[in-house]
mmCIF file with all atom_site columns, C-alpha atoms in Angstrom:
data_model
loop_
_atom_site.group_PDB
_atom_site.id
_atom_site.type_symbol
_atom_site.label_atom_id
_atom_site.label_alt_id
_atom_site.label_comp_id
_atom_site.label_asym_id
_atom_site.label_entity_id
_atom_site.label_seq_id
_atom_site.pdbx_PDB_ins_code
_atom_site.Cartn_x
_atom_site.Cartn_y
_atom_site.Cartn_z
_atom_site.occupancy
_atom_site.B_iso_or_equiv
_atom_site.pdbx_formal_charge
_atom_site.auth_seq_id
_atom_site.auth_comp_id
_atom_site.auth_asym_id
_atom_site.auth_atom_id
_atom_site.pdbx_PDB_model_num
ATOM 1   C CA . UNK A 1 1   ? 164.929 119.573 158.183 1.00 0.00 ? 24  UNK A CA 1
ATOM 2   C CA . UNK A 1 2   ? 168.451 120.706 157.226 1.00 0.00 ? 25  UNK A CA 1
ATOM 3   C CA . UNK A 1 3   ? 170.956 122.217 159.729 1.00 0.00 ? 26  UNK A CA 1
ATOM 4   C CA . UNK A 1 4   ? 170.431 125.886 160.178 1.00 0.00 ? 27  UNK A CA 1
ATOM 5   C CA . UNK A 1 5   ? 172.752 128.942 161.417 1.00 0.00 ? 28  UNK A CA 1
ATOM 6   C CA . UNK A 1 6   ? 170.215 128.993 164.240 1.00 0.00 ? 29  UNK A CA 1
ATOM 7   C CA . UNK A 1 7   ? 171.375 125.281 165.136 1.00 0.00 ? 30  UNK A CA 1
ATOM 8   C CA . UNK A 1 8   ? 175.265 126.276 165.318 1.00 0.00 ? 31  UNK A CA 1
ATOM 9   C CA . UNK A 1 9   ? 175.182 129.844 166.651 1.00 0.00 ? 32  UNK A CA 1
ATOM 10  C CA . UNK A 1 10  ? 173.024 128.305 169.633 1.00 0.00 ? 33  UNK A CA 1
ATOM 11  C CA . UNK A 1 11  ? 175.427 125.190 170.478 1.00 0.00 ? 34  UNK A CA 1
ATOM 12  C CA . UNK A 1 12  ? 178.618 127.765 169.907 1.00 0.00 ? 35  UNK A CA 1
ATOM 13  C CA . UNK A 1 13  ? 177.335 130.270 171.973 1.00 0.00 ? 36  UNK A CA 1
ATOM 14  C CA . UNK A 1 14  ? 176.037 127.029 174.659 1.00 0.00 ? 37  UNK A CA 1
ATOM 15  C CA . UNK A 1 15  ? 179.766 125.703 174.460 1.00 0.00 ? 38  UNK A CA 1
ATOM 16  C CA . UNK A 1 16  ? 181.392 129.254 175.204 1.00 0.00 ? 39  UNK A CA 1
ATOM 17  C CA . UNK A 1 17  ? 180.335 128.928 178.837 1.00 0.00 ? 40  UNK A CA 1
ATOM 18  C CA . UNK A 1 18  ? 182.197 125.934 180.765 1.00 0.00 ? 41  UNK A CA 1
ATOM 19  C CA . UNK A 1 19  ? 178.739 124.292 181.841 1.00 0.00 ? 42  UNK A CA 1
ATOM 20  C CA . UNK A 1 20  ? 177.450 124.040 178.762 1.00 0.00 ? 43  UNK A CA 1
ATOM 21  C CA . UNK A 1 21  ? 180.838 122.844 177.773 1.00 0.00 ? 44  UNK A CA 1
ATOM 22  C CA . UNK A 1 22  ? 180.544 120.229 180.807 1.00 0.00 ? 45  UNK A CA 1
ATOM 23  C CA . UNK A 1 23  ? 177.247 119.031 179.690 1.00 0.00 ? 46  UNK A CA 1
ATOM 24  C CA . UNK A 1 24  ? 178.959 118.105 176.310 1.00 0.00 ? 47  UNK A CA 1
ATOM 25  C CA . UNK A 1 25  ? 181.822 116.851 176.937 1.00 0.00 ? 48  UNK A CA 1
ATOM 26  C CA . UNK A 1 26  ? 178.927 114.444 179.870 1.00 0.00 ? 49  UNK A CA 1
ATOM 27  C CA . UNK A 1 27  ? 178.213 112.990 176.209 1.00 0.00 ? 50  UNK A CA 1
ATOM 28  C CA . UNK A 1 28  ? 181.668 111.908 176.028 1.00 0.00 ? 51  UNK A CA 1
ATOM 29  C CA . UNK A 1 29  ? 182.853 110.070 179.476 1.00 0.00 ? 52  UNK A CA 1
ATOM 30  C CA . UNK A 1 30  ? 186.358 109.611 178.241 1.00 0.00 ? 53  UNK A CA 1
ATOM 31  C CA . UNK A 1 31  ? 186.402 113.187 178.278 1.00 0.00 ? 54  UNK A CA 1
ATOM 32  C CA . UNK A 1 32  ? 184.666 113.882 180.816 1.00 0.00 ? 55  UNK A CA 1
ATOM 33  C CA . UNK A 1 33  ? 186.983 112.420 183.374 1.00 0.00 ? 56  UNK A CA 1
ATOM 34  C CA . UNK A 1 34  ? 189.817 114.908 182.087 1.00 0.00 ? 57  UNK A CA 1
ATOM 35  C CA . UNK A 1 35  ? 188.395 117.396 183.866 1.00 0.00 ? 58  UNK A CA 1
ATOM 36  C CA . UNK A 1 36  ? 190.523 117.980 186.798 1.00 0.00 ? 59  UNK A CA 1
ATOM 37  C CA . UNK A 1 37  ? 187.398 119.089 189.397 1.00 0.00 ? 60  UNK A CA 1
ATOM 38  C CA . UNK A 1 38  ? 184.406 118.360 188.837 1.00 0.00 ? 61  UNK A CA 1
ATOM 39  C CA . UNK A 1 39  ? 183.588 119.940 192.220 1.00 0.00 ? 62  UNK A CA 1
ATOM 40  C CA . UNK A 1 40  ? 184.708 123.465 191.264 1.00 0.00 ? 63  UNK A CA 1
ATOM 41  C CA . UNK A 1 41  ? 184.261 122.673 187.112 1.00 0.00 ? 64  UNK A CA 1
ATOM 42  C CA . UNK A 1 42  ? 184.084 126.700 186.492 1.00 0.00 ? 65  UNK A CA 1
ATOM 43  C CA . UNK A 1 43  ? 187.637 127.020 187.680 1.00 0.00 ? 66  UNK A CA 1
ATOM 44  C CA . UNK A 1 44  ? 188.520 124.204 185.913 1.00 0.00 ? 67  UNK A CA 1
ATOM 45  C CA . UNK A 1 45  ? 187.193 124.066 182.606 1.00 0.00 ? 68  UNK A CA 1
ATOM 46  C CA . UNK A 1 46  ? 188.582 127.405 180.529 1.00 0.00 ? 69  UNK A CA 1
ATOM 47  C CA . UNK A 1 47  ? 186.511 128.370 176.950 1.00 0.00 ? 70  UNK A CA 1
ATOM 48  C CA . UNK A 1 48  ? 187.972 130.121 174.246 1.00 0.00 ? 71  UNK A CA 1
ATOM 49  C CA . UNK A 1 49  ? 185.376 130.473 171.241 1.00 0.00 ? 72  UNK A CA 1
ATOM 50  C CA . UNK A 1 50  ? 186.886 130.585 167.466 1.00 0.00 ? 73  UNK A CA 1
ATOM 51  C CA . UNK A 1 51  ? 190.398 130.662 169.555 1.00 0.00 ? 74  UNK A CA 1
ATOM 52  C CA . UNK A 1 52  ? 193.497 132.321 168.506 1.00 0.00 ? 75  UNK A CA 1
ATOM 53  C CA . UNK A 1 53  ? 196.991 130.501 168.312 1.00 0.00 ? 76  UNK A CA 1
ATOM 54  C CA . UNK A 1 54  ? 200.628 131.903 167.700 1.00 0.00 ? 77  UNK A CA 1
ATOM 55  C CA . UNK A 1 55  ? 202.426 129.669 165.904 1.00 0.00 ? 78  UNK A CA 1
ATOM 56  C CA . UNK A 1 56  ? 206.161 128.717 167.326 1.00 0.00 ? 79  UNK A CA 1
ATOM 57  C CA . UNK A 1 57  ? 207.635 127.836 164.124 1.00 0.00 ? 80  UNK A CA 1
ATOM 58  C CA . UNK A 1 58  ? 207.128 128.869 160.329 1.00 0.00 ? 81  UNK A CA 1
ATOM 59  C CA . UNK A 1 59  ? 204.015 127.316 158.331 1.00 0.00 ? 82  UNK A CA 1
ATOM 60  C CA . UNK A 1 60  ? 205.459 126.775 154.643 1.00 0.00 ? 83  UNK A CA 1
ATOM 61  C CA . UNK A 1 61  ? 201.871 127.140 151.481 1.00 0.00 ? 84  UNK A CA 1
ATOM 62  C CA . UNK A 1 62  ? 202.965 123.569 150.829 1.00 0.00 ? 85  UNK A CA 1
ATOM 63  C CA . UNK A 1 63  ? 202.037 122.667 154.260 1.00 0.00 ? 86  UNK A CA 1
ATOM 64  C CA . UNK A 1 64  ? 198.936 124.036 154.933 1.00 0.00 ? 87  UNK A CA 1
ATOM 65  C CA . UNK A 1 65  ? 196.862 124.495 151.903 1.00 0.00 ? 88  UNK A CA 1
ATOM 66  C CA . UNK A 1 66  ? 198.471 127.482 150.400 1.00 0.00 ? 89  UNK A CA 1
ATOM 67  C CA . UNK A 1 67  ? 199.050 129.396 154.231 1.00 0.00 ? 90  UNK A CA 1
ATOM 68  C CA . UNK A 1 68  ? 202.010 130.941 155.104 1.00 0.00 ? 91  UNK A CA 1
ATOM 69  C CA . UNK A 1 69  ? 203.040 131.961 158.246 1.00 0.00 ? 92  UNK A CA 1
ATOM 70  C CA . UNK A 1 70  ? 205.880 132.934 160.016 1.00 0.00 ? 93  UNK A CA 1
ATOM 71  C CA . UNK A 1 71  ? 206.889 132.347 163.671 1.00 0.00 ? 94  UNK A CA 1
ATOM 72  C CA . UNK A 1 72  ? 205.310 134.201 165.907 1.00 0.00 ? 95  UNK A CA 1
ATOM 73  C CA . UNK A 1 73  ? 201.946 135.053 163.945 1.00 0.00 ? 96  UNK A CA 1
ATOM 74  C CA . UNK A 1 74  ? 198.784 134.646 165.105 1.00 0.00 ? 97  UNK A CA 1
ATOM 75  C CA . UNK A 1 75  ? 196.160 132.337 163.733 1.00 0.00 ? 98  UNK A CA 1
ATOM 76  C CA . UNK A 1 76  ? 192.344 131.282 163.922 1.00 0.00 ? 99  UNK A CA 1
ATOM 77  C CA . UNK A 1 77  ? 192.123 127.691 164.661 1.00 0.00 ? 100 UNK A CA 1
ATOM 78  C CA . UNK A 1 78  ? 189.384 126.114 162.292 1.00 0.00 ? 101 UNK A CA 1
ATOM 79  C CA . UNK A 1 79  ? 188.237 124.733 165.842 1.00 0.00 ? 102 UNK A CA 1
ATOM 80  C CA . UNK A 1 80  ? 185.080 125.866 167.044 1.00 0.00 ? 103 UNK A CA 1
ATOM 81  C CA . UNK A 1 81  ? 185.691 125.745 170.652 1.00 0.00 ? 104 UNK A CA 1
ATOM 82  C CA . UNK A 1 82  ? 189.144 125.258 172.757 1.00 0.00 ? 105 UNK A CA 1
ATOM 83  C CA . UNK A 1 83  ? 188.848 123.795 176.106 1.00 0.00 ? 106 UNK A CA 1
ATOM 84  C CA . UNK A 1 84  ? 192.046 124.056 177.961 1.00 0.00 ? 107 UNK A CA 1
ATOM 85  C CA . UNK A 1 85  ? 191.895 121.710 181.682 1.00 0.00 ? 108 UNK A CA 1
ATOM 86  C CA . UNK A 1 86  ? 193.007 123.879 184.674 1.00 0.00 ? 109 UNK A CA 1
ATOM 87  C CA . UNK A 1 87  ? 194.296 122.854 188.143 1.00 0.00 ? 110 UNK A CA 1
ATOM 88  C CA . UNK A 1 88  ? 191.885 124.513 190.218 1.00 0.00 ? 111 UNK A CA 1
ATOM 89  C CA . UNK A 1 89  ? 194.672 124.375 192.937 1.00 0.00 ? 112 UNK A CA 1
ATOM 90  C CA . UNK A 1 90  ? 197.353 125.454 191.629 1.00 0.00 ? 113 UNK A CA 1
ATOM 91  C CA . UNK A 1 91  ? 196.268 127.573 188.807 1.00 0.00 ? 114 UNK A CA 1
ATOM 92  C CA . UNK A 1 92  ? 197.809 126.173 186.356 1.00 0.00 ? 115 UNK A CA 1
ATOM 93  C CA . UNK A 1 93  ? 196.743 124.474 182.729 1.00 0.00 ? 116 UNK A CA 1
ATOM 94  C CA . UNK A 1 94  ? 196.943 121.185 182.591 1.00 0.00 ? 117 UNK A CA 1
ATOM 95  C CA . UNK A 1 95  ? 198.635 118.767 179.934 1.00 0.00 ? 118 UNK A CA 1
ATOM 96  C CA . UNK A 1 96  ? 195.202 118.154 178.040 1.00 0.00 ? 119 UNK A CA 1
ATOM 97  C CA . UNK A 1 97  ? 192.962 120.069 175.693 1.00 0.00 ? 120 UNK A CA 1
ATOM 98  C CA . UNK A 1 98  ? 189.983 119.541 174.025 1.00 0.00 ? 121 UNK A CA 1
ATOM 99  C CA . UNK A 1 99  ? 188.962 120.662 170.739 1.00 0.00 ? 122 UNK A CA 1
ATOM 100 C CA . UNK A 1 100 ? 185.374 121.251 169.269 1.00 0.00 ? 123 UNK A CA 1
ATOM 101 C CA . UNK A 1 101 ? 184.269 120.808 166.089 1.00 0.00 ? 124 UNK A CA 1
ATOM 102 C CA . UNK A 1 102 ? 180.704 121.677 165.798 1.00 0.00 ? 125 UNK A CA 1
ATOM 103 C CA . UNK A 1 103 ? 179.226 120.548 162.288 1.00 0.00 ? 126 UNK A CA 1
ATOM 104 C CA . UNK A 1 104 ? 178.452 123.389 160.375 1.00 0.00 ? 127 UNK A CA 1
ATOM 105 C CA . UNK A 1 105 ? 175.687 124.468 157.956 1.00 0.00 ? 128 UNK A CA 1
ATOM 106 C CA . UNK A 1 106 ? 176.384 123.388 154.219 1.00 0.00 ? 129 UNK A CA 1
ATOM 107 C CA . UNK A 1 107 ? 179.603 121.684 155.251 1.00 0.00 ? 130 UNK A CA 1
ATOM 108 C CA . UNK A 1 108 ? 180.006 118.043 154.006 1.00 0.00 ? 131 UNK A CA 1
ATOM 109 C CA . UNK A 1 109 ? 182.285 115.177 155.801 1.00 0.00 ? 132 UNK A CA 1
ATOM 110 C CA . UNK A 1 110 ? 185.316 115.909 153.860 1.00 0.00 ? 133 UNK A CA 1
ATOM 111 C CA . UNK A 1 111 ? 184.905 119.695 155.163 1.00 0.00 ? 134 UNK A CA 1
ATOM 112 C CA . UNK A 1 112 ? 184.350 118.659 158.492 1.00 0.00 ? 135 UNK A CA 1
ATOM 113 C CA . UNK A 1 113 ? 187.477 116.458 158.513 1.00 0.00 ? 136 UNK A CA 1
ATOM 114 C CA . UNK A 1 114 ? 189.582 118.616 156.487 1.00 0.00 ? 137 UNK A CA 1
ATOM 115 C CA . UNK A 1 115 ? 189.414 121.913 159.205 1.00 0.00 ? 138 UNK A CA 1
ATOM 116 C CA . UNK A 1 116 ? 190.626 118.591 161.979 1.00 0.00 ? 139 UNK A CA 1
ATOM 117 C CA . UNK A 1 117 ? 193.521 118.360 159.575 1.00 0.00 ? 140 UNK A CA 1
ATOM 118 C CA . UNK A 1 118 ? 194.281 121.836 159.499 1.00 0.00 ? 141 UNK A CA 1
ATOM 119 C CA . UNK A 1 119 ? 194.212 122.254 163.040 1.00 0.00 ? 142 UNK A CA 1
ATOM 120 C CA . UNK A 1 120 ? 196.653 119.297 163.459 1.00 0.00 ? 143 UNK A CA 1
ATOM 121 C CA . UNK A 1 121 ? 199.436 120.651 160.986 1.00 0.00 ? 144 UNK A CA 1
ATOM 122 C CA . UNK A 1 122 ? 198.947 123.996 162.766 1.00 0.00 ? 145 UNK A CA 1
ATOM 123 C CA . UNK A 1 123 ? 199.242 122.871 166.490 1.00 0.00 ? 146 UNK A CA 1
ATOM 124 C CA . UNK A 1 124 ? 202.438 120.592 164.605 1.00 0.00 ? 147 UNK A CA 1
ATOM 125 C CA . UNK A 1 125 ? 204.317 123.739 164.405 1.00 0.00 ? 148 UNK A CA 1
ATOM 126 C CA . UNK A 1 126 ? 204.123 124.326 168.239 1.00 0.00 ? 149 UNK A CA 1
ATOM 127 C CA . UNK A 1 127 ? 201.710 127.035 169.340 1.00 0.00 ? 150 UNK A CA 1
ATOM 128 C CA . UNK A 1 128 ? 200.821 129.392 172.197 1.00 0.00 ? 151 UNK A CA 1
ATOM 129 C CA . UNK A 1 129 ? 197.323 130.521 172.923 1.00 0.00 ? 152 UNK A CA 1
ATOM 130 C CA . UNK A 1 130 ? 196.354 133.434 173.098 1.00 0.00 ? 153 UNK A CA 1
ATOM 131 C CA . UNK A 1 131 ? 193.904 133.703 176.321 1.00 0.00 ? 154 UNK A CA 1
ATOM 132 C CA . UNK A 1 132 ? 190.931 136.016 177.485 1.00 0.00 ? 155 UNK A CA 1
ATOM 133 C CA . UNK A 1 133 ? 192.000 139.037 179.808 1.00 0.00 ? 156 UNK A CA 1
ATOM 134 C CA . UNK A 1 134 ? 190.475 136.953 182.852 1.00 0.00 ? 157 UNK A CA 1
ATOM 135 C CA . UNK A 1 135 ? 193.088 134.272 182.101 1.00 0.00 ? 158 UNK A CA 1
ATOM 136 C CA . UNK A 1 136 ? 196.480 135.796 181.343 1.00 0.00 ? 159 UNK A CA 1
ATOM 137 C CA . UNK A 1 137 ? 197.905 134.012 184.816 1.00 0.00 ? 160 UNK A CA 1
ATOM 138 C CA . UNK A 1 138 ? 197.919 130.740 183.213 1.00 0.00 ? 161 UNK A CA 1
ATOM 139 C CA . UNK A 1 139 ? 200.720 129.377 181.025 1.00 0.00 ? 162 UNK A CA 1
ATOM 140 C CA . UNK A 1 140 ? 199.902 129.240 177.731 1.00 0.00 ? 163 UNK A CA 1
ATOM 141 C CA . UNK A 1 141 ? 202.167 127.023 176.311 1.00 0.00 ? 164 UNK A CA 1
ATOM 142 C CA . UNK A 1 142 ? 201.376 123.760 174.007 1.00 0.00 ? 165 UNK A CA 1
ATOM 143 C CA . UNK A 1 143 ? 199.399 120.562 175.635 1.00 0.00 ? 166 UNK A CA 1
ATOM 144 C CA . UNK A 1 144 ? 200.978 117.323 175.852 1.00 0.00 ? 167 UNK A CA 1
ATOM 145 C CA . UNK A 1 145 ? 197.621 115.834 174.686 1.00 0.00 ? 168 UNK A CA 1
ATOM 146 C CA . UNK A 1 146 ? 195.572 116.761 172.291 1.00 0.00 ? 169 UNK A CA 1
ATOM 147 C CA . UNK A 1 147 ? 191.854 115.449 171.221 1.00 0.00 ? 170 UNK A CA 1
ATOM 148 C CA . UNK A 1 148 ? 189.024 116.469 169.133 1.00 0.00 ? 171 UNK A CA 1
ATOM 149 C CA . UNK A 1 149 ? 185.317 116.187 169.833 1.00 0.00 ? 172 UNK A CA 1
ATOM 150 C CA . UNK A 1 150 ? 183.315 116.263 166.929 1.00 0.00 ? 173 UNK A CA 1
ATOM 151 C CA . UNK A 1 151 ? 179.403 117.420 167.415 1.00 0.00 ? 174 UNK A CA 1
ATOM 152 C CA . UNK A 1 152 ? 176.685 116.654 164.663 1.00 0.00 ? 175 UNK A CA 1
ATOM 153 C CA . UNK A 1 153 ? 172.907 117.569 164.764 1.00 0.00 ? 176 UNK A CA 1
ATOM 154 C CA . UNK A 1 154 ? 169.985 114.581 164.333 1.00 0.00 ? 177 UNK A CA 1
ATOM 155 C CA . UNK A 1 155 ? 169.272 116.643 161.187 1.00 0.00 ? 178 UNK A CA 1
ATOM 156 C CA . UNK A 1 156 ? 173.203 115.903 159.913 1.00 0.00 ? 179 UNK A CA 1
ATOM 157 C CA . UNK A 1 157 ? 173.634 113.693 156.739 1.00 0.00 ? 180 UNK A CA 1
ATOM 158 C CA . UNK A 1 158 ? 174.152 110.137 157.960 1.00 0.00 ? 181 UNK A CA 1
ATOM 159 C CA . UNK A 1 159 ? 177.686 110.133 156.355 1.00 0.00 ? 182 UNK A CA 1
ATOM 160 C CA . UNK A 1 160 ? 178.871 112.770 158.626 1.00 0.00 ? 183 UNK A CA 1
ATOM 161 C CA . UNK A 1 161 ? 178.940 110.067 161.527 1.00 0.00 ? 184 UNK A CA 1
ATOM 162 C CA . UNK A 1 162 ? 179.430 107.661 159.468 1.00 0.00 ? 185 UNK A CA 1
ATOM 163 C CA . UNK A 1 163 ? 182.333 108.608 158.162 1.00 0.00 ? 186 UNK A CA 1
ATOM 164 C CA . UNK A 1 164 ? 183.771 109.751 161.503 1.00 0.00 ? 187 UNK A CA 1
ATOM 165 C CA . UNK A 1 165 ? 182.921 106.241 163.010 1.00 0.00 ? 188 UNK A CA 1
ATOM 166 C CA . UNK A 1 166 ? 185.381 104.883 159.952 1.00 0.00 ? 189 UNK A CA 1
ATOM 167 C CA . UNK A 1 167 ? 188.279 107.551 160.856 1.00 0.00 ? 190 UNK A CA 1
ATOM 168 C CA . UNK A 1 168 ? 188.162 106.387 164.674 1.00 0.00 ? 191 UNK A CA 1
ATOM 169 C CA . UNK A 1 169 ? 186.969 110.298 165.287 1.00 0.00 ? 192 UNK A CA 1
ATOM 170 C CA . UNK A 1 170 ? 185.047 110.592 168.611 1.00 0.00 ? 193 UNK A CA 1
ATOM 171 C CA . UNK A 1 171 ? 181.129 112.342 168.049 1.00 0.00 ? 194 UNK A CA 1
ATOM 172 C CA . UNK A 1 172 ? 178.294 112.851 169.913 1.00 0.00 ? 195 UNK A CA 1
ATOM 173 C CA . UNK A 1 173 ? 174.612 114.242 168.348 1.00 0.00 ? 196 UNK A CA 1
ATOM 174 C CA . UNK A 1 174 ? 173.493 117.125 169.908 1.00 0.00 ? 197 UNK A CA 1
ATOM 175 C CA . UNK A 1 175 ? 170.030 118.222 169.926 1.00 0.00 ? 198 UNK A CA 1
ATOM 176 C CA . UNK A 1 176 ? 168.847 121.526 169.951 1.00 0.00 ? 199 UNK A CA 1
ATOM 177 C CA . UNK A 1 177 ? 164.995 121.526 170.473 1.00 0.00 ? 200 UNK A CA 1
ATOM 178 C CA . UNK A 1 178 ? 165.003 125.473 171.210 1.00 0.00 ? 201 UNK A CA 1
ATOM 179 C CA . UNK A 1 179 ? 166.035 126.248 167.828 1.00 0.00 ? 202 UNK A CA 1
ATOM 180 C CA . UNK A 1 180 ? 164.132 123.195 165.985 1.00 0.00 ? 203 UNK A CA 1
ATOM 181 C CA . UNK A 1 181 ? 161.086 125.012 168.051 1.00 0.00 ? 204 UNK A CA 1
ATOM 182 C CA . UNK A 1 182 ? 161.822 128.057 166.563 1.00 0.00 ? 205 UNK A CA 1
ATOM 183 C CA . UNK A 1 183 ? 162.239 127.291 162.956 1.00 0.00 ? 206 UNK A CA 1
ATOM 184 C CA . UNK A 1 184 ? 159.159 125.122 163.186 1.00 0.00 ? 207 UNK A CA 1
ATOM 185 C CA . UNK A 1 185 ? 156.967 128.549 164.638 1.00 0.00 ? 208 UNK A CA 1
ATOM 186 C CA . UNK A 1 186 ? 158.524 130.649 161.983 1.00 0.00 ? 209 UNK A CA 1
ATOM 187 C CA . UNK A 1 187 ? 158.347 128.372 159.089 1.00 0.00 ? 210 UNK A CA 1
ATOM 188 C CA . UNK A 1 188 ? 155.625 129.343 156.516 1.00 0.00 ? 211 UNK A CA 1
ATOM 189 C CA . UNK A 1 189 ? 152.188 128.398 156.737 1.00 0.00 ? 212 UNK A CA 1
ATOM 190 C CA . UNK A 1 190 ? 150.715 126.299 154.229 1.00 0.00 ? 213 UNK A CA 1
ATOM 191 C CA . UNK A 1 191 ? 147.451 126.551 152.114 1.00 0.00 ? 214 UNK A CA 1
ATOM 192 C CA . UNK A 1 192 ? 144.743 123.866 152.801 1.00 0.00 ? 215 UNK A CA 1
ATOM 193 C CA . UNK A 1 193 ? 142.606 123.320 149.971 1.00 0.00 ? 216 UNK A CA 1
ATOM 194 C CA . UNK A 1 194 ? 139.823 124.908 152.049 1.00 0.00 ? 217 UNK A CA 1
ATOM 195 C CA . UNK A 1 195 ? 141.546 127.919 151.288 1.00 0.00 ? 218 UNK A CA 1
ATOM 196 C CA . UNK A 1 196 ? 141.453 128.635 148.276 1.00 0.00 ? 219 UNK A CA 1
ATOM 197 C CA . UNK A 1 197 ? 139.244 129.806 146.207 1.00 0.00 ? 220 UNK A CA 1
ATOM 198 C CA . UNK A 1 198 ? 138.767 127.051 143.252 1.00 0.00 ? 221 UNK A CA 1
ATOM 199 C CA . UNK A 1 199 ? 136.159 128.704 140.798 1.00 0.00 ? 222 UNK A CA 1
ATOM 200 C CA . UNK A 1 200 ? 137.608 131.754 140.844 1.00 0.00 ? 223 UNK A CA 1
ATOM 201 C CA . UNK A 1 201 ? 140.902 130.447 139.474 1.00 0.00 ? 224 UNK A CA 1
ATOM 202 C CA . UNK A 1 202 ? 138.925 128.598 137.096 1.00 0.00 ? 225 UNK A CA 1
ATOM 203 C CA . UNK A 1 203 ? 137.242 131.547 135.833 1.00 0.00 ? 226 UNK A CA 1
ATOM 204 C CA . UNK A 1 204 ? 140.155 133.345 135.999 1.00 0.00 ? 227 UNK A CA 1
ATOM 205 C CA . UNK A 1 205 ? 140.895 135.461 132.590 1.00 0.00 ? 228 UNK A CA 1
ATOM 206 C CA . UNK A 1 206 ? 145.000 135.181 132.062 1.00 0.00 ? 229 UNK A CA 1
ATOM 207 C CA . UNK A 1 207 ? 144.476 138.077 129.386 1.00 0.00 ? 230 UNK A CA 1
ATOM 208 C CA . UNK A 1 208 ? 143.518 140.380 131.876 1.00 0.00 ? 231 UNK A CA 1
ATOM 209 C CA . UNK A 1 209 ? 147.158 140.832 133.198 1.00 0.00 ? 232 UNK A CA 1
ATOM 210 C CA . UNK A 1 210 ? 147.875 142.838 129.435 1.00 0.00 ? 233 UNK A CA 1
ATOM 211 C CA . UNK A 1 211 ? 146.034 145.563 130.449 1.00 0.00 ? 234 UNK A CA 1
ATOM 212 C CA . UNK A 1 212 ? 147.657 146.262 133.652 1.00 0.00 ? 235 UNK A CA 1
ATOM 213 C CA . UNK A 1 213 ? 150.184 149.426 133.297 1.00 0.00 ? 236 UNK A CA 1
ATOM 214 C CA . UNK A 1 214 ? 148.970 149.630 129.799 1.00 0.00 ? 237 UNK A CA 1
ATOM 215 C CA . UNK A 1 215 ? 145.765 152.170 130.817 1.00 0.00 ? 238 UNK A CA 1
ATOM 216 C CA . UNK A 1 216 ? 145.770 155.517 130.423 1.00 0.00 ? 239 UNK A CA 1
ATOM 217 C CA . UNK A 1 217 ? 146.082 157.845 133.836 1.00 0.00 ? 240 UNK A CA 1
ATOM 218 C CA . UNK A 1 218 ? 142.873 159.421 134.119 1.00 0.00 ? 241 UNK A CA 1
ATOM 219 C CA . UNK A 1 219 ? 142.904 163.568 133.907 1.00 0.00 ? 242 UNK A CA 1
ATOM 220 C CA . UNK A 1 220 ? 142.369 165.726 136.778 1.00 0.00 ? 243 UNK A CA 1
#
């Protein structure tokens, strides 16, 4: 089996909420222990889905594949999902973020690694986020640390983790046995032998299919 939309809409949409965020980033205990309270985790864990950055400084075409922007734009990250640490306290972000990067249908190793790449000159040119309504109290400014997370599926080509093993790229697998469920319900049934009808194919007259549409309408 091949990764499916199903597979990445589900984990996106899983990792938009902070405990299914949490239960990640339990994959990863380096990461993990980043979170500032794991007592009140909802306060201090924030999500932003496909987030939005404004970039600080101009991004020249020679420096990011061919983008320009000036400062003060806003962006897409080619993250998946942002996770930005709060102080449940104080109410204020912390000096780490953590950056998804959920491995997406059709997309190869060198695709995977290139939208890390992106993301890196981007955040380069200092950035602001640009934060859900519920959030707007916190400071928005840059992290002083920044690190991906990179999520593959047990049906991900070998190289994938491979290859992020060899670029010292943290990854965890992530298995999604709702959606496998799914696909495997809705996936088309297959003939048996039993049921199909043998000597009539045999018999069957090929010739007969020159008559069809050829016949006259009968009159009324």
């Amino acid at each position: 089996m091949t990764i499916q939309q199903v597979h990445y809409e589900n984990l996106l949409a899983a990792s938009s909420a902070y405990d299914g965020a949490i239960a990640l980033l339990k994959q990863y205990r380096p990461y993990l222990e980043v979170i500032p309270s794991m007592r009140r985790p909802k306060e201090s864990v924030v999500t932003m889905p496909l987030p939005v950055i404004k970039v600080r400084r101009p991004v020249e075409p020679t420096g990011h594949a061919g983008m320009h922007l000036n400062a003060g734009e806003s962006v897409l990250l080619p993250c998946d999902v942002a996770l930005l640490m709060c102080d449940p306290e104080w109410k204020i972000k912390t000096g780490v973020e953590v950056l998804l990067f959920i491995h997406r249908p059709n997309e190869d190793f060198s695709d995977l690694l290139m939208r890390w790449r992106q993301t890196q000159i981007l955040l380069d040119r200092g950035y602001e986020w640009l934060l859900p309504a519920r959030y707007q109290h916190l400071l928005s400014d840059e992290a002083n640390t920044i690190r991906p997370l990179f999520i593959v599926f047990p049906h991900s080509p070998d190289r994938i983790a491979k290859g992020l093993k060899g670029a010292g790229l943290p990854a965890i697998t992530y298995v999604d046995e709702a959606a496998d469920e799914i696909l495997e319900t809705t996936a088309a049934p297959t003939l048996n032998e039993e049921d199909l009808d043998i000597a009539a194919a045999q018999t069957f007259d090929f010739a007969d299919l020159d008559d069809i549409g050829n016949s006259e309408m009968p009159s009324e």
